[in-house]
Short mmCIF file of C-alpha atoms and ligand atoms in Angstrom, two decimals:
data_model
loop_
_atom_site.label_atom_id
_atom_site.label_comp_id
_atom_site.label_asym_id
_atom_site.label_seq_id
_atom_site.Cartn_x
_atom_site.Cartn_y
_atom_site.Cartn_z
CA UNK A 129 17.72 9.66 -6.91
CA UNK A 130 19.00 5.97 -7.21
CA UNK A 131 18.94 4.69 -11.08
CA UNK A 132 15.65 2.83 -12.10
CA UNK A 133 16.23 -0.95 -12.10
CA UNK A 134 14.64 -1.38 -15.34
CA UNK A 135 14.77 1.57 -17.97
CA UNK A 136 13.01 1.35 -21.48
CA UNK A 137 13.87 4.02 -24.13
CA UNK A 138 12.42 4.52 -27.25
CA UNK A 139 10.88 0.69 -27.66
CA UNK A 140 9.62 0.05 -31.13
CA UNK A 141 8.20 -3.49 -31.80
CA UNK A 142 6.71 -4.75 -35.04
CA UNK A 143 5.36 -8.52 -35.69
CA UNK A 144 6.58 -9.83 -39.15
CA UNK A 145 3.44 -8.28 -41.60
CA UNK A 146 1.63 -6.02 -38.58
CA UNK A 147 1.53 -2.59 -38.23
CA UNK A 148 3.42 -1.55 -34.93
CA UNK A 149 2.03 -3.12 -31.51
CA UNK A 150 4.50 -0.88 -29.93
CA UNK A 151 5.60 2.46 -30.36
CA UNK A 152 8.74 4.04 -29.05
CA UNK A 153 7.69 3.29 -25.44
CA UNK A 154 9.35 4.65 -22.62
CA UNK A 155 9.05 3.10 -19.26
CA UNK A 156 10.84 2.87 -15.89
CA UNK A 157 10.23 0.28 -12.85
CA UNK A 158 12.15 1.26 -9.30
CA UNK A 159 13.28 -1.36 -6.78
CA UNK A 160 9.95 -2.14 -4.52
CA UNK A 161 7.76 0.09 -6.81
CA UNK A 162 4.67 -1.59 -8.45
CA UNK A 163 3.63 -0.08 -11.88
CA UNK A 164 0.80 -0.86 -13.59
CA UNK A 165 0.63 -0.74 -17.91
CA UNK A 166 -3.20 -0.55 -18.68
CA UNK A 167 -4.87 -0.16 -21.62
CA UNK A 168 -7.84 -1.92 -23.91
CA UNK A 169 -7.03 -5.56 -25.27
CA UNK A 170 -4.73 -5.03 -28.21
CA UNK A 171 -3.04 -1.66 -27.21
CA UNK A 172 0.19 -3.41 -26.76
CA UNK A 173 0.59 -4.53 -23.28
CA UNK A 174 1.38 -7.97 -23.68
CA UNK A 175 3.92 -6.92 -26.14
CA UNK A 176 5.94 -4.52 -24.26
CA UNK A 177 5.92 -6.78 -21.23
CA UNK A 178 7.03 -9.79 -22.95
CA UNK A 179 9.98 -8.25 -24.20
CA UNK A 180 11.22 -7.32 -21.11
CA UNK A 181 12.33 -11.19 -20.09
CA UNK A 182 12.57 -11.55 -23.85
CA UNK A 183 9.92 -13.45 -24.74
CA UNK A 184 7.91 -12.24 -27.94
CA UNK A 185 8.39 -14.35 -30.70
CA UNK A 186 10.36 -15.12 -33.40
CA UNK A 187 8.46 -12.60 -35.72
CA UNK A 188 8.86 -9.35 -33.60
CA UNK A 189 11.12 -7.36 -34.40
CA UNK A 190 12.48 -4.63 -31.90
CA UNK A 191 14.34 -1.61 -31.97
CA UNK A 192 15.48 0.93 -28.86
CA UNK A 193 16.68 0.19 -25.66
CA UNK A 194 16.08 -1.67 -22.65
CA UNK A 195 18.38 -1.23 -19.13
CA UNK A 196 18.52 -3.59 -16.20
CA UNK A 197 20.21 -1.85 -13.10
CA UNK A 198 22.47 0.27 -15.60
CA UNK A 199 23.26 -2.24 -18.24
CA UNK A 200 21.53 -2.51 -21.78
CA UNK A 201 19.69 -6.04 -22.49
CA UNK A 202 18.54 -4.74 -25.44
CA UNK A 203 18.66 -8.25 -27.38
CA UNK A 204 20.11 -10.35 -24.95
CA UNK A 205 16.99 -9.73 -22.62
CA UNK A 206 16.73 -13.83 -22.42
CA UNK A 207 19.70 -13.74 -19.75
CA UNK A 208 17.84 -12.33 -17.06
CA UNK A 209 14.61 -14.64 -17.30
CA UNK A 210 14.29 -17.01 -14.00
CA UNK A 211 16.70 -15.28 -12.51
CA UNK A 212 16.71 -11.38 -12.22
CA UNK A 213 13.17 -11.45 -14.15
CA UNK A 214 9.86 -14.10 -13.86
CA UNK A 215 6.54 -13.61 -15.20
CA UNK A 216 3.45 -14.56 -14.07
CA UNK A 217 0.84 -14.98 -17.06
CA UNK A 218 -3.34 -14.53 -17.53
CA UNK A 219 -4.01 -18.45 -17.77
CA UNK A 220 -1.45 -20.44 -15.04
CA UNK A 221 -1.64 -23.53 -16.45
CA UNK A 222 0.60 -21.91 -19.21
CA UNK A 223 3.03 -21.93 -16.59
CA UNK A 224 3.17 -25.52 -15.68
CA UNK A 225 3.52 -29.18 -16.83
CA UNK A 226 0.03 -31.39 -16.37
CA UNK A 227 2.11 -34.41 -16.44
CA UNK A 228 4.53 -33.13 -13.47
CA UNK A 229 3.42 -32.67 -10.11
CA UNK A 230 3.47 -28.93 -8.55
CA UNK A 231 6.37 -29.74 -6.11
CA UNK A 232 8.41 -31.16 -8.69
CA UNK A 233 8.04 -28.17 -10.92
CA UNK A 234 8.25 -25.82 -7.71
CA UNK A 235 11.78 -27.81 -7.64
CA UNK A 236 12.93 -27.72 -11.21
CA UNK A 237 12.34 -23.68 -11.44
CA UNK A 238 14.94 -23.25 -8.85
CA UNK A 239 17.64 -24.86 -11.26
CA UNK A 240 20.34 -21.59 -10.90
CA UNK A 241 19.72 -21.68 -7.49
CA UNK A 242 22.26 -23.81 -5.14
CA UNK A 243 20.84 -26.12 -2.70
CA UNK A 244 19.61 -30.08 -2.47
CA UNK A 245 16.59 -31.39 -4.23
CA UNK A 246 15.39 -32.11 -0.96
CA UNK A 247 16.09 -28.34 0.59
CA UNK A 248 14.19 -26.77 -2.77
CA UNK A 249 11.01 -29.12 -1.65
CA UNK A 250 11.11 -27.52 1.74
CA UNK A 251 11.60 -24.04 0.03
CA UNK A 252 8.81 -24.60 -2.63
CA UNK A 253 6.14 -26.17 0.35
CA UNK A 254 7.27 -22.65 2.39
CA UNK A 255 6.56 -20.82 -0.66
CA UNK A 256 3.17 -22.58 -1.53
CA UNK A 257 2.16 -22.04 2.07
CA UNK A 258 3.25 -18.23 1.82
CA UNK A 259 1.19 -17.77 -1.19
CA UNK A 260 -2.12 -18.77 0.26
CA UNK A 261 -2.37 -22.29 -0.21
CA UNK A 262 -3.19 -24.30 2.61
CA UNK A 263 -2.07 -28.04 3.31
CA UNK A 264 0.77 -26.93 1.31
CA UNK A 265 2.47 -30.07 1.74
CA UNK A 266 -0.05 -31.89 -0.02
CA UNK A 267 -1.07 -29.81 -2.56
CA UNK A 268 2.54 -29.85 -3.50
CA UNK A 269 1.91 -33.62 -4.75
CA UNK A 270 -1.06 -32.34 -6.57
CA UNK A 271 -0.75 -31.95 -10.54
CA UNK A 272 -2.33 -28.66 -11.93
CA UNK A 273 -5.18 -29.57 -13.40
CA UNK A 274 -6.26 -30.66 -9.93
CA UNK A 275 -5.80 -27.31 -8.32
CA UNK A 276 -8.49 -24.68 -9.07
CA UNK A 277 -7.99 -21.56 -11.68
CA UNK A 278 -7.02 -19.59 -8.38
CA UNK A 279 -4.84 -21.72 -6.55
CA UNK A 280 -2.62 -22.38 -9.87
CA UNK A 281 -2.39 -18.68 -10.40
CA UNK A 282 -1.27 -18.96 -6.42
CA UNK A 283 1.32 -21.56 -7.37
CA UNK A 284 2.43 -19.78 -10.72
CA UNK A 285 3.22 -16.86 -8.46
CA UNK A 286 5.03 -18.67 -5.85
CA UNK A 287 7.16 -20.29 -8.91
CA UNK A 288 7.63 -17.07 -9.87
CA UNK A 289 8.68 -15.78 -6.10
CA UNK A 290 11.20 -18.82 -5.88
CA UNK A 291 13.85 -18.00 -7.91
CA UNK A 292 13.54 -14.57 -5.75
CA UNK A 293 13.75 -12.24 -8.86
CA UNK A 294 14.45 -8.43 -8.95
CA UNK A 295 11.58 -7.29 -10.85
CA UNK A 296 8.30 -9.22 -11.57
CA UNK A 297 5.95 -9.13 -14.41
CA UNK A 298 2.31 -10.07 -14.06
CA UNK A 299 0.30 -10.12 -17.44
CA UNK A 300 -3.46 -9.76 -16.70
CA UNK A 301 -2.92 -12.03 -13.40
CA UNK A 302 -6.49 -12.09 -12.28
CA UNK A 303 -8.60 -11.51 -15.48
CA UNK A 304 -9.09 -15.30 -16.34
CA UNK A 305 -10.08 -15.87 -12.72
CA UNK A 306 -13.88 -15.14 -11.02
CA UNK A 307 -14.52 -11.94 -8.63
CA UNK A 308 -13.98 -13.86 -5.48
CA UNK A 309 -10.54 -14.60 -7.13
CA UNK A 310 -9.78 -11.50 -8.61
CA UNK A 311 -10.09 -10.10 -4.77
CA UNK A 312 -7.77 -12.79 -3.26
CA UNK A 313 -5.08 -12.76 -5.71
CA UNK A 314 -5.36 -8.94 -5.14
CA UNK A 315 -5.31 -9.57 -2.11
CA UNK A 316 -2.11 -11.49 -2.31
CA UNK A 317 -0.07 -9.01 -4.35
CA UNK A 318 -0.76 -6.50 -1.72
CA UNK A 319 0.24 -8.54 0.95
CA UNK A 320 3.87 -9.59 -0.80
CA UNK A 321 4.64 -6.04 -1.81
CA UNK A 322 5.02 -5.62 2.24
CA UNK A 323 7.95 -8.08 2.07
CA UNK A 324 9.13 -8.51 -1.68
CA UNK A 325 11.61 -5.37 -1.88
CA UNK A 326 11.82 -5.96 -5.95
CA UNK A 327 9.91 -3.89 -8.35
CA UNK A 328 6.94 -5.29 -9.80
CA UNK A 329 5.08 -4.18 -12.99
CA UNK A 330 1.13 -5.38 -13.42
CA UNK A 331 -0.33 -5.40 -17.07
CA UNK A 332 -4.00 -5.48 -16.83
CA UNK A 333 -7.20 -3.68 -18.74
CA UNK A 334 -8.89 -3.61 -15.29
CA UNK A 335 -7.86 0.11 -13.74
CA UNK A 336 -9.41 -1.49 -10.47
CA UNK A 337 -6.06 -3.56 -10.35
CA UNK A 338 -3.93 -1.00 -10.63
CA UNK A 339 -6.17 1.48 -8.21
CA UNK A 340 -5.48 -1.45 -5.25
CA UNK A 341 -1.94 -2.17 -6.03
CA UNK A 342 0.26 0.42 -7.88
CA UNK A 343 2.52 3.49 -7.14
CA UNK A 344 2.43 4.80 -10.70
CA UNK A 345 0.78 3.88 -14.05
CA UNK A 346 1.44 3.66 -17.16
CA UNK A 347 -1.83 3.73 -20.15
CA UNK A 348 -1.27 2.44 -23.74
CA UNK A 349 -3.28 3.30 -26.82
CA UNK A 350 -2.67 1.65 -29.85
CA UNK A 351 1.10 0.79 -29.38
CA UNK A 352 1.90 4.43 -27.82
CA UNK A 353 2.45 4.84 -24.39
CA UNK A 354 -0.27 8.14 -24.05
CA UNK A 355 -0.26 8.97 -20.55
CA UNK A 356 2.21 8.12 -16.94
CA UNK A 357 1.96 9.10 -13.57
CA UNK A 358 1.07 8.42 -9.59
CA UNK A 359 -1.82 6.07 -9.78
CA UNK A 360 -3.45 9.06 -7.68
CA UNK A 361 -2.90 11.71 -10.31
CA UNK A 362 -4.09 9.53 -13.32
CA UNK A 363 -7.66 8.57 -11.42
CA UNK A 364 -8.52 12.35 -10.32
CA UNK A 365 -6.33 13.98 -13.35
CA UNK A 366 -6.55 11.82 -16.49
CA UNK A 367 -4.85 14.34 -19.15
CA UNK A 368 -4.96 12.31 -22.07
CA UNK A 369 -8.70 12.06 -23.44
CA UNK A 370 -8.33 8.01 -23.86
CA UNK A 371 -7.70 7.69 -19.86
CA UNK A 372 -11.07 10.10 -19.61
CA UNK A 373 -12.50 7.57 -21.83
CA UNK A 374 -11.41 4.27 -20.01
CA UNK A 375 -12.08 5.46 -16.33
CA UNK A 376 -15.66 6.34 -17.30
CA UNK A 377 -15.26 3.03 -18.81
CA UNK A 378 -14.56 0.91 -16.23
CA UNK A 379 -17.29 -0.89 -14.10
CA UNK A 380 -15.46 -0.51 -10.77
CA UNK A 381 -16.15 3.15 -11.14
CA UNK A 382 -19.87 3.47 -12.76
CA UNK A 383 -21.97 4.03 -9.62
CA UNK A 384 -25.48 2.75 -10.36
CA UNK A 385 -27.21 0.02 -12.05
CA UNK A 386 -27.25 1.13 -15.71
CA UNK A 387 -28.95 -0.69 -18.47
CA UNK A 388 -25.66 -0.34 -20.58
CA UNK A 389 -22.21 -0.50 -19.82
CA UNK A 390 -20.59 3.14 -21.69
CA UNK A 391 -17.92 2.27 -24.43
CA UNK A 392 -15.51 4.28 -26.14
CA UNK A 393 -17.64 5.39 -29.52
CA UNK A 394 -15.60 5.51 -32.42
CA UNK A 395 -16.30 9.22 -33.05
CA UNK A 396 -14.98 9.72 -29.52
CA UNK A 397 -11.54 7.39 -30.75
CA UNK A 398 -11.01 9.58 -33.59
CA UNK A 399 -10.53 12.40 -30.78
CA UNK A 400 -7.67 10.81 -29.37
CA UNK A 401 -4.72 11.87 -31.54
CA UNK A 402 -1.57 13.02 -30.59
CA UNK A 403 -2.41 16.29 -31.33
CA UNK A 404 -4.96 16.74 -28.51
CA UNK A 405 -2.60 16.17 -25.49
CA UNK A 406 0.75 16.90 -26.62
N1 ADP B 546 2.40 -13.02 -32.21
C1 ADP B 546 1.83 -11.98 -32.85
N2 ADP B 546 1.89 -11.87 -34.21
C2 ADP B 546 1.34 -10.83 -34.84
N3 ADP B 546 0.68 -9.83 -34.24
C3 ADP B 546 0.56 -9.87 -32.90
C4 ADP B 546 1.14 -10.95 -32.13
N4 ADP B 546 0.86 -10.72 -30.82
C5 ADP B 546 0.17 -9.56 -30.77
N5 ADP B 546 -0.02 -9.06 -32.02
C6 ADP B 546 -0.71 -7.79 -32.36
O1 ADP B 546 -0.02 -6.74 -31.71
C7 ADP B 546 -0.95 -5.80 -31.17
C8 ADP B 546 -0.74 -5.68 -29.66
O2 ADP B 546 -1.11 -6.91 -29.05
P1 ADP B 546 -0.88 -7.21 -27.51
O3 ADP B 546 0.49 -6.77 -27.15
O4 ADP B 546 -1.24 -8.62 -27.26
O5 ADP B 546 -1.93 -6.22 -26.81
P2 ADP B 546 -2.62 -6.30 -25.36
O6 ADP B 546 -1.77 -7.15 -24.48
O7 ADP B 546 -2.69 -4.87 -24.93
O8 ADP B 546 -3.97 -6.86 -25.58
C9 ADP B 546 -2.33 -6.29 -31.58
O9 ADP B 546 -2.69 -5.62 -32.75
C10 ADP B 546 -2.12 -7.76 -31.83
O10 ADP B 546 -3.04 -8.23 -32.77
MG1 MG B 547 -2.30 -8.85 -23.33
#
């Protein structure tokens, strides 16, 4: 078996003042695998991903390791960002400039990359266009605030495509967008994974994400990684009792009209210790 492109052992991350968001995590993301990293809002997602491209801030502190093909970042993670490693985040307009138009930023995140201003136009129109978004060409003179939620997230992606990175990280990609969205940036994801031959890891709380998109999945509770496996095996064989809980959770998979959407009950929470899975 070929060595994972990106290998996390034993990540422990504490903010300045906070009790662990992470707790000696263990992941691993294959070339052209997608793996999804689920779990309720606060479990510690957003915190393992960002520290994958370095990101977190100044008050996290981080301990174990993290490999890219072979070689520990661990610290110096900041290296591979725009280059080996680009994120896509929940709200796009994080990713761009209002005052700059799309094409020009479309340009600017292809800095490491050789070729003329003018060629990198060309290359970010293709790229709009291969995302989804039609008269490309124009919409490439547009600012962001003048594209909808959907096509941003469309043009934060195909930034993120440009640079042509090994592995890429999508935090919550769809969940600030409607349904119609949600299904057509789905959509999209799908349809690069045919062509994109890097590994890509999708953070989300929404299992119907990772059901349409990933190989394997990880699930977080409270900062520890409680459960990994084939996508398959953790929607018809949830082992740890917090997956149980979130797949009867999730609306996607409740067949009728209720009156009430089922939550996890804190008597049920207090079930979920290490103790009853390992
Ligand atoms: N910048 C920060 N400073 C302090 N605590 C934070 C910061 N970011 C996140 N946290 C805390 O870390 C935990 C994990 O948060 P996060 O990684 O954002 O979870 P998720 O992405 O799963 O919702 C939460 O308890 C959250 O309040
Ligand atoms: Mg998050």
């Amino acid at each position: 078996m070929t060595s994972p492109l990106l290998a996390i052992r034993d990540l422990t991350i504490d903010y300045a003042g906070h009790v662990q968001a992470v707790r000696k995590a263990n992941l691993e993301i294959r070339l052209g695998e997608a793996v999804g990293l689920v779990g309720e809002s606060g479990s510690g997602k957003s915190t393992l991903a960002s520290a994958i491209p370095g990101l977190l801030p100044a008050s996290a502190r981080i301990q174990g390791d993290i490999a890219f093909k072979d070689k520990s970042v661990a610290g110096n993670q900041s290296a591979l960002r725009g280059d080996e490693i680009a994120m896509v985040f929940q709200d796009p307009m994080t990713s761009f400039n209002p005052v700059l138009t799309i094409g020009e930023q479309l340009v600017d995140f292809q800095s490491r990359i050789a070729g003329s201003a003018k060629e990198k136009y060309r290359r970010a129109i293709a790229m709009l266009g291969r995302v989804g978004i039609p008269d490309a060409a124009m919409r490439a003179e547009s600012y962001p605030h003048e594209l909808s939620g959907g096509m941003r997230q469309r043009a934060a992606i195909a930034a993120a495509l440009l640079v042509n990175p090994s592995l890429l990280i999508a935090d919550e990609p769809t969940t600030a967008l409607d349904v119609t969205m949600e299904a057509q940036i789905i959509h999209l994801f799908r349809e690069l994974r045919r062509d994109y031959g890097g590994g890509i890891l999708i953070v989300t709380h929404h299992l119907g994400v990772v059901a349409e998109l990933c190989d394997r999945v990880y699930v977080m509770y409270r900062g520890d990684v409680v459960e990994e496996g084939p996508v398959d095996d953790i929607f018809h064989k949830p082992r740890h009792p917090y997956t149980r809980a979130l797949l009867a959770c999730d609306p996607a998979r409740i067949p009728e009209r209720t009156d009430y959407l089922p939550v996890i009950s804190d008597a049920e929470r207090a079930t979920f210790t290490r103790a009853s899975w390992r």
